[in-house]
Amino acid sequence: MVDFKYFTPTEVAFGKDSESHLADLVRKYGGTKVLIHYGGGSVVRSGLLDSVKAKLDAAGIAWVELGGVVPNPRLSLAHEGISLCRAEGVDFLLAVGGGSVIDSCKVIGYGMHYDGDVWDIYDGKYVPKACTPLGVVLTIPAAGSEMSDSAVITKDDGMVKRGYSNDLCRPKFAIMNPVRTFTLPPYQTAAGVTDMMMHTMERYFSHEDDMLLTDAVAEAVMRTVKQCGERVLDDPENYQLRAQIMWAGSLAHNDLTGCGSVWDFATHSIEHELSATYGATHGAGLAAIWPHWAEYVLAENPTRFAQFAVNVLDVPNDFKSPERTARAGIAAMVDFYHRIGMPANLPELIGRPATEEEIAEMAFKATHGKTITLGGLKKLGYDDVVAIYRMANRG
Ligand code: NZQ
Ligand code: ZN
């Protein structure tokens, strides 16, 4: 078990009545003029946006709004948000939506405190010193950004998608009402389930084998998400199932499930290029890559993959061969992805195989022009990433 710091400053209001705390929470964290940031319209259709505005009005808290965040959010809209917030004297950012809206808010928050282009942070040319405080009204459990230190954004020019992590951007509060997730389409529900499982899997597949407590927590989160995720697709308005999934989504990515391990996150980096290149939904892209990443790195720690297979996926333990158990686990994961309507390879994700040129370009971008390696369990360079895309291409 390696040394770790665990910092989870986000105040959570969870449940059917959680939205009633909104104005008090904005005030508590210093908000006097709020940017209400949202996506493409689901919060308009559900009435959530009007309800948020009414709550702020009733409390005498001023606000301006900026909608139009797209999935895999764009830097150009964040630039617009930074200018708007400066012009309007905004001192608090309120994300009403999912990971894309929250991340766009985080980038706006960094940009308000920096005179240069906020993309410099993603290019490694600037380390932020501050971020405008932000709160979240969550509508989709998936990215875990409501409690995470990470902000993922796509630069429109060249479609470069990158993440950056810093505690400065962790939200001050997150309001989570599972009822708001009843309207999620099945594909988004399944992609969210895939993403949150993966956030824990990225921390779980490690060379550290002595994390009894962290493993128990991680396996409970993954089992819960898997079981409830499958059932909720047939029963989308089941409050108990939606609630388990929503809370698991936050725990899966607030670092709790990774205390003491060396994290991997190669699958995430490899996936981000699929979102940037094909506009893939993040969770679906992860499902298309993970089985192939797992095959590629399995030999690094077969026992750990076997433990995952048995404790999370209920695969019978073949005590004579951890490798066989591990491979049965990967196959079980592919079955799970298919059962919930997720792809498990590139042709299933994008409707055709990727071309060799696309693979070369994605591997080049993922490794920042062949200058970095990805992952922790096995460090992957450009050639490894090409190999994994090719494996995913064969299906
Ligand atoms: O835009 P609207 O109309 O709101 O529709 C959204 C969007 O089309 C829809 N939706 C959200 N809540 C809904 C709903 N539809 C019906 N009913 C509701 N209650 O769902 C679609 C997807 O929304 P999005 O915010 O894009 O989803 P998600 O939360 O999965 O966020 C994905 C983004 O987060 C990044 C991903 O890379 C991607 O850019 N990630 C951020 C992380 C972080 N900051 O910690 C970690 C993750 O690994 C991930 O990389
Ligand atoms: Zn993710």
Short mmCIF file of C-alpha atoms in Angstrom, two decimals, residues 113-324:
data_model
loop_
_atom_site.label_atom_id
_atom_site.label_comp_id
_atom_site.label_asym_id
_atom_site.label_seq_id
_atom_site.Cartn_x
_atom_site.Cartn_y
_atom_site.Cartn_z
CA HIS A 113 -8.03 33.91 -12.68
CA TYR A 114 -5.59 33.85 -15.59
CA ASP A 115 -4.88 36.53 -18.17
CA GLY A 116 -3.53 34.13 -20.79
CA ASP A 117 -5.39 31.37 -22.66
CA VAL A 118 -6.72 28.81 -20.17
CA TRP A 119 -5.57 26.06 -22.59
CA ASP A 120 -2.02 26.85 -21.40
CA ILE A 121 -2.91 24.78 -18.33
CA TYR A 122 -3.59 21.78 -20.57
CA ASP A 123 -0.40 22.38 -22.52
CA GLY A 124 1.63 22.33 -19.30
CA LYS A 125 2.63 25.98 -19.73
CA TYR A 126 0.81 27.33 -16.68
CA VAL A 127 -0.14 25.98 -13.25
CA PRO A 128 -3.36 27.57 -11.96
CA LYS A 129 -3.25 29.44 -8.66
CA ALA A 130 -7.02 29.77 -8.18
CA CYS A 131 -10.40 28.66 -9.44
CA THR A 132 -13.71 30.45 -8.92
CA PRO A 133 -15.82 28.41 -6.47
CA LEU A 134 -18.39 26.17 -8.07
CA GLY A 135 -21.38 24.08 -7.09
CA VAL A 136 -23.23 21.33 -8.92
CA VAL A 137 -26.82 20.24 -9.43
CA LEU A 138 -26.14 16.81 -10.93
CA THR A 139 -28.43 15.29 -13.57
CA ILE A 140 -26.40 12.29 -14.76
CA PRO A 141 -24.25 9.99 -12.63
CA ALA A 142 -21.22 9.09 -14.72
CA ALA A 143 -18.12 11.28 -14.81
CA GLY A 144 -17.87 11.80 -11.05
CA SER A 145 -16.75 15.38 -11.72
CA GLU A 146 -19.10 16.58 -8.96
CA MET A 147 -16.47 15.48 -6.42
CA SER A 148 -13.35 15.08 -8.53
CA ASP A 149 -10.27 17.25 -8.99
CA SER A 150 -10.34 16.81 -12.74
CA ALA A 151 -11.57 18.88 -15.69
CA VAL A 152 -11.62 17.43 -19.20
CA ILE A 153 -11.96 19.79 -22.18
CA THR A 154 -11.59 19.64 -25.96
CA LYS A 155 -9.75 22.35 -27.87
CA ASP A 156 -11.85 22.97 -30.98
CA ASP A 157 -8.79 23.69 -33.09
CA GLY A 158 -7.44 20.21 -33.90
CA MET A 159 -9.98 18.52 -31.59
CA VAL A 160 -7.46 17.88 -28.84
CA LYS A 161 -9.13 16.44 -25.72
CA ARG A 162 -7.20 16.63 -22.46
CA GLY A 163 -7.74 16.33 -18.73
CA TYR A 164 -6.10 18.29 -15.95
CA SER A 165 -6.25 17.53 -12.23
CA ASN A 166 -5.92 20.00 -9.37
CA ASP A 167 -7.71 20.17 -6.00
CA LEU A 168 -8.52 23.84 -6.66
CA CYS A 169 -11.46 22.87 -8.88
CA ARG A 170 -13.18 20.40 -6.57
CA PRO A 171 -16.79 21.58 -6.27
CA LYS A 172 -17.86 23.21 -3.00
CA PHE A 173 -21.15 21.32 -3.04
CA ALA A 174 -23.04 18.74 -5.06
CA ILE A 175 -26.82 18.41 -5.01
CA MET A 176 -27.90 14.95 -6.11
CA ASN A 177 -31.55 14.14 -6.60
CA PRO A 178 -31.87 10.65 -8.12
CA VAL A 179 -35.37 11.53 -9.42
CA ARG A 180 -33.68 13.89 -11.90
CA THR A 181 -31.97 10.89 -13.49
CA PHE A 182 -35.24 9.07 -14.34
CA THR A 183 -35.27 10.79 -17.75
CA LEU A 184 -31.86 9.53 -18.82
CA PRO A 185 -31.92 7.60 -22.11
CA PRO A 186 -30.77 3.95 -21.74
CA TYR A 187 -27.54 4.60 -23.69
CA GLN A 188 -26.53 7.46 -21.37
CA THR A 189 -27.47 5.39 -18.31
CA ALA A 190 -25.31 2.51 -19.54
CA ALA A 191 -22.41 4.76 -20.56
CA GLY A 192 -22.54 6.35 -17.10
CA VAL A 193 -22.50 2.95 -15.40
CA THR A 194 -19.51 1.94 -17.54
CA ASP A 195 -17.64 5.16 -16.75
CA MET A 196 -18.11 4.96 -12.99
CA MET A 197 -17.06 1.29 -12.87
CA MET A 198 -14.02 2.24 -14.90
CA HIS A 199 -13.06 5.03 -12.49
CA THR A 200 -12.69 2.41 -9.81
CA MET A 201 -11.12 -0.16 -12.15
CA GLU A 202 -8.45 2.39 -13.13
CA ARG A 203 -7.47 2.54 -9.46
CA TYR A 204 -7.91 -1.17 -8.79
CA PHE A 205 -5.61 -2.67 -11.44
CA SER A 206 -2.30 -2.03 -9.79
CA HIS A 207 0.76 -3.90 -8.57
CA GLU A 208 -0.33 -3.20 -4.99
CA ASP A 209 -1.82 -6.44 -3.63
CA ASP A 210 -2.15 -5.55 0.05
CA MET A 211 -5.07 -3.13 0.05
CA LEU A 212 -7.64 -5.11 1.99
CA LEU A 213 -9.89 -2.21 2.97
CA THR A 214 -9.53 -0.25 -0.27
CA ASP A 215 -10.20 -3.41 -2.30
CA ALA A 216 -13.30 -4.20 -0.24
CA VAL A 217 -14.66 -0.69 -0.78
CA ALA A 218 -13.77 -0.75 -4.48
CA GLU A 219 -15.31 -4.17 -5.06
CA ALA A 220 -18.52 -3.12 -3.27
CA VAL A 221 -18.78 -0.03 -5.46
CA MET A 222 -18.19 -2.02 -8.65
CA ARG A 223 -20.60 -4.84 -7.71
CA THR A 224 -23.30 -2.35 -6.77
CA VAL A 225 -22.96 -0.41 -10.01
CA LYS A 226 -22.98 -3.59 -12.08
CA GLN A 227 -26.02 -5.09 -10.39
CA CYS A 228 -28.10 -1.90 -10.22
CA GLY A 229 -26.96 -0.78 -13.67
CA GLU A 230 -28.31 -3.89 -15.30
CA ARG A 231 -31.62 -3.77 -13.45
CA VAL A 232 -32.29 -0.04 -13.93
CA LEU A 233 -32.41 -0.37 -17.70
CA ASP A 234 -35.64 -2.37 -17.31
CA ASP A 235 -36.91 -0.19 -14.49
CA PRO A 236 -35.73 3.39 -15.19
CA GLU A 237 -37.95 5.07 -12.60
CA ASN A 238 -36.87 2.85 -9.72
CA TYR A 239 -35.69 5.36 -7.10
CA GLN A 240 -33.66 2.85 -5.09
CA LEU A 241 -31.67 1.69 -8.11
CA ARG A 242 -31.10 5.23 -9.40
CA ALA A 243 -30.02 6.32 -5.92
CA GLN A 244 -27.45 3.51 -5.51
CA ILE A 245 -25.99 4.33 -8.92
CA MET A 246 -25.87 8.07 -8.28
CA TRP A 247 -24.01 7.77 -4.99
CA ALA A 248 -21.69 5.12 -6.40
CA GLY A 249 -20.78 7.46 -9.26
CA SER A 250 -19.41 9.99 -6.81
CA LEU A 251 -17.60 7.48 -4.59
CA ALA A 252 -16.08 5.82 -7.66
CA HIS A 253 -14.20 8.99 -8.56
CA ASN A 254 -13.68 10.97 -5.34
CA ASP A 255 -10.49 8.93 -4.74
CA LEU A 256 -11.95 6.75 -1.94
CA THR A 257 -11.57 3.61 -4.05
CA GLY A 258 -7.93 4.33 -4.80
CA CYS A 259 -6.41 5.03 -1.38
CA GLY A 260 -3.06 3.25 -1.33
CA SER A 261 -2.89 2.08 -4.94
CA VAL A 262 -0.89 3.31 -7.92
CA TRP A 263 -3.49 4.45 -10.43
CA ASP A 264 -3.57 3.49 -14.08
CA PHE A 265 -5.99 5.59 -16.21
CA ALA A 266 -4.47 4.43 -19.52
CA THR A 267 -7.89 3.29 -20.76
CA HIS A 268 -9.17 6.82 -20.11
CA SER A 269 -6.38 8.46 -22.08
CA ILE A 270 -6.81 6.01 -24.96
CA GLU A 271 -10.57 6.64 -24.91
CA HIS A 272 -10.32 10.43 -24.93
CA GLU A 273 -9.00 10.21 -28.49
CA LEU A 274 -12.11 8.28 -29.52
CA SER A 275 -14.34 11.04 -28.11
CA ALA A 276 -12.24 13.68 -29.89
CA THR A 277 -12.01 11.81 -33.21
CA TYR A 278 -15.45 10.22 -33.52
CA GLY A 279 -17.51 12.19 -30.98
CA ALA A 280 -17.95 8.94 -29.01
CA THR A 281 -19.78 9.04 -25.70
CA HIS A 282 -17.02 8.73 -23.09
CA GLY A 283 -18.40 5.65 -21.29
CA ALA A 284 -19.07 3.80 -24.55
CA GLY A 285 -15.53 4.53 -25.70
CA LEU A 286 -14.16 3.09 -22.46
CA ALA A 287 -16.13 -0.13 -23.01
CA ALA A 288 -14.68 -0.42 -26.53
CA ILE A 289 -11.13 -0.20 -25.21
CA TRP A 290 -11.01 -1.84 -21.77
CA PRO A 291 -11.20 -5.55 -22.76
CA HIS A 292 -8.28 -5.04 -25.16
CA TRP A 293 -6.22 -3.02 -22.69
CA ALA A 294 -6.89 -5.82 -20.17
CA GLU A 295 -5.68 -8.53 -22.58
CA TYR A 296 -2.59 -6.47 -23.35
CA VAL A 297 -1.51 -5.87 -19.73
CA LEU A 298 -2.89 -9.01 -18.05
CA ALA A 299 0.51 -10.66 -17.62
CA GLU A 300 1.60 -7.80 -15.34
CA ASN A 301 -0.62 -9.07 -12.52
CA PRO A 302 -2.91 -12.00 -13.44
CA THR A 303 -3.85 -12.59 -9.80
CA ARG A 304 -5.40 -9.16 -9.55
CA PHE A 305 -7.46 -9.69 -12.70
CA ALA A 306 -8.55 -13.05 -11.27
CA GLN A 307 -9.59 -11.37 -8.00
CA PHE A 308 -11.67 -8.87 -10.01
CA ALA A 309 -13.28 -11.71 -11.96
CA VAL A 310 -14.27 -13.63 -8.83
CA ASN A 311 -15.19 -10.81 -6.44
CA VAL A 312 -16.88 -8.43 -8.87
CA LEU A 313 -18.15 -10.57 -11.75
CA ASP A 314 -18.91 -13.84 -9.88
CA VAL A 315 -16.67 -15.88 -12.19
CA PRO A 316 -15.82 -19.29 -10.63
CA ASN A 317 -12.24 -19.38 -9.37
CA ASP A 318 -10.00 -21.76 -11.29
CA PHE A 319 -7.45 -22.08 -8.50
CA LYS A 320 -4.99 -23.86 -10.78
CA SER A 321 -4.71 -20.93 -13.15
CA PRO A 322 -5.19 -17.27 -12.19
CA GLU A 323 -4.69 -16.46 -15.88
CA ARG A 324 -7.64 -18.61 -16.91
#
